[in-house]
Amino acid sequence: MNDSGAKQKTETAAVAWLAKFGRLDQLDWLTILLAVLVGTLAKQHRFLDFPGWFLDWVFPFLLMIAGYKARQKITEVLEARRKNERSSSEE
């Protein structure tokens, strides 16, 4: 029995299952997961002095927005770097 084939099949099934929820990739899911975890920890440990409804709903949403903005900025920087590398290699 080939373990790498079984592992690949499992990963493919997991990606197909996640694809049902929209065009979110693994980094999107990681951002959502981290936002929810940080929001939950903030509510449980009360290290932010906000009401519970804010920490349950608004705070994770704001963290997701910040994550997506950071990802967009990183993507722009990487694309600019690749463009500069291509233009310098053509000269």
mmCIF file of C-alpha atoms in Angstrom:
data_model
loop_
_atom_site.group_PDB
_atom_site.id
_atom_site.type_symbol
_atom_site.label_atom_id
_atom_site.label_comp_id
_atom_site.label_asym_id
_atom_site.label_seq_id
_atom_site.Cartn_x
_atom_site.Cartn_y
_atom_site.Cartn_z
ATOM 1 C CA MET A 1 0.000 0.000 0.000
ATOM 2 C CA ASN A 2 1.331 3.409 -0.968
ATOM 3 C CA ASP A 3 1.073 5.932 1.879
ATOM 4 C CA SER A 4 1.869 8.942 -0.316
ATOM 5 C CA GLY A 5 -1.034 8.095 -2.643
ATOM 6 C CA ALA A 6 -3.425 7.782 0.286
ATOM 7 C CA LYS A 7 -2.135 11.037 1.747
ATOM 8 C CA GLN A 8 -2.585 12.820 -1.590
ATOM 9 C CA LYS A 9 -6.126 11.467 -1.895
ATOM 10 C CA THR A 10 -6.950 12.679 1.633
ATOM 11 C CA GLU A 11 -5.532 16.147 0.915
ATOM 12 C CA THR A 12 -7.488 16.335 -2.333
ATOM 13 C CA ALA A 13 -10.692 15.376 -0.523
ATOM 14 C CA ALA A 14 -10.055 18.035 2.131
ATOM 15 C CA VAL A 15 -9.452 20.718 -0.492
ATOM 16 C CA ALA A 16 -12.610 19.683 -2.357
ATOM 17 C CA TRP A 17 -14.597 19.875 0.881
ATOM 18 C CA LEU A 18 -13.273 23.374 1.600
ATOM 19 C CA ALA A 19 -13.991 24.446 -1.992
ATOM 20 C CA LYS A 20 -17.702 23.976 -1.313
ATOM 21 C CA PHE A 21 -17.563 27.082 0.874
ATOM 22 C CA GLY A 22 -16.264 29.389 -1.815
ATOM 23 C CA ARG A 23 -12.986 30.255 -3.356
ATOM 24 C CA LEU A 24 -11.011 30.405 -0.141
ATOM 25 C CA ASP A 25 -7.524 28.977 -0.077
ATOM 26 C CA GLN A 26 -5.584 27.649 2.883
ATOM 27 C CA LEU A 27 -4.238 31.064 3.851
ATOM 28 C CA ASP A 28 -7.785 32.476 3.938
ATOM 29 C CA TRP A 29 -8.890 29.655 6.225
ATOM 30 C CA LEU A 30 -5.855 30.208 8.446
ATOM 31 C CA THR A 31 -6.689 33.915 8.704
ATOM 32 C CA ILE A 32 -10.279 33.126 9.682
ATOM 33 C CA LEU A 33 -9.173 30.539 12.221
ATOM 34 C CA LEU A 34 -6.654 32.878 13.842
ATOM 35 C CA ALA A 35 -9.198 35.697 14.004
ATOM 36 C CA VAL A 36 -11.723 33.485 15.754
ATOM 37 C CA LEU A 37 -9.125 32.089 18.157
ATOM 38 C CA VAL A 38 -7.799 35.520 19.113
ATOM 39 C CA GLY A 39 -11.359 36.795 19.567
ATOM 40 C CA THR A 40 -12.210 33.828 21.783
ATOM 41 C CA LEU A 41 -9.068 34.263 23.873
ATOM 42 C CA ALA A 42 -9.737 37.989 24.231
ATOM 43 C CA LYS A 43 -13.223 37.250 25.538
ATOM 44 C CA GLN A 44 -12.157 34.475 27.902
ATOM 45 C CA HIS A 45 -9.248 36.331 29.444
ATOM 46 C CA ARG A 46 -10.708 39.847 29.221
ATOM 47 C CA PHE A 47 -7.410 41.388 28.173
ATOM 48 C CA LEU A 48 -9.408 43.901 26.164
ATOM 49 C CA ASP A 49 -11.999 45.962 27.985
ATOM 50 C CA PHE A 50 -14.800 45.559 25.426
ATOM 51 C CA PRO A 51 -18.271 44.052 25.816
ATOM 52 C CA GLY A 52 -18.777 40.365 25.037
ATOM 53 C CA TRP A 53 -20.828 40.937 21.874
ATOM 54 C CA PHE A 54 -17.980 43.041 20.449
ATOM 55 C CA LEU A 55 -15.412 40.352 21.201
ATOM 56 C CA ASP A 56 -17.690 37.628 19.787
ATOM 57 C CA TRP A 57 -18.582 39.255 16.477
ATOM 58 C CA VAL A 58 -16.919 42.557 15.673
ATOM 59 C CA PHE A 59 -13.376 41.891 16.872
ATOM 60 C CA PRO A 60 -12.878 38.662 14.824
ATOM 61 C CA PHE A 61 -14.352 40.422 11.795
ATOM 62 C CA LEU A 62 -11.897 43.307 12.201
ATOM 63 C CA LEU A 63 -9.039 40.834 12.579
ATOM 64 C CA MET A 64 -10.082 39.109 9.342
ATOM 65 C CA ILE A 65 -10.154 42.439 7.518
ATOM 66 C CA ALA A 66 -6.674 43.243 8.846
ATOM 67 C CA GLY A 67 -5.442 39.812 7.727
ATOM 68 C CA TYR A 68 -6.826 40.239 4.225
ATOM 69 C CA LYS A 69 -5.331 43.732 3.938
ATOM 70 C CA ALA A 70 -1.941 42.423 5.071
ATOM 71 C CA ARG A 71 -2.160 39.574 2.577
ATOM 72 C CA GLN A 72 -3.059 41.995 -0.226
ATOM 73 C CA LYS A 73 -0.111 44.237 0.635
ATOM 74 C CA ILE A 74 2.300 41.277 0.773
ATOM 75 C CA THR A 75 1.021 40.049 -2.605
ATOM 76 C CA GLU A 76 1.542 43.497 -4.136
ATOM 77 C CA VAL A 77 5.105 43.682 -2.794
ATOM 78 C CA LEU A 78 5.931 40.191 -4.089
ATOM 79 C CA GLU A 79 4.487 40.946 -7.524
ATOM 80 C CA ALA A 80 6.481 44.177 -7.729
ATOM 81 C CA ARG A 81 9.629 42.289 -6.751
ATOM 82 C CA ARG A 82 9.012 39.613 -9.397
ATOM 83 C CA LYS A 83 8.371 42.281 -12.016
ATOM 84 C CA ASN A 84 11.639 44.014 -11.121
ATOM 85 C CA GLU A 85 13.531 40.706 -11.279
ATOM 86 C CA ARG A 86 12.084 39.936 -14.726
ATOM 87 C CA SER A 87 12.879 43.391 -16.094
ATOM 88 C CA SER A 88 16.455 43.250 -14.768
ATOM 89 C CA SER A 89 17.037 39.758 -16.216
ATOM 90 C CA GLU A 90 15.802 40.860 -19.666
ATOM 91 C CA GLU A 91 18.357 43.673 -19.894
#
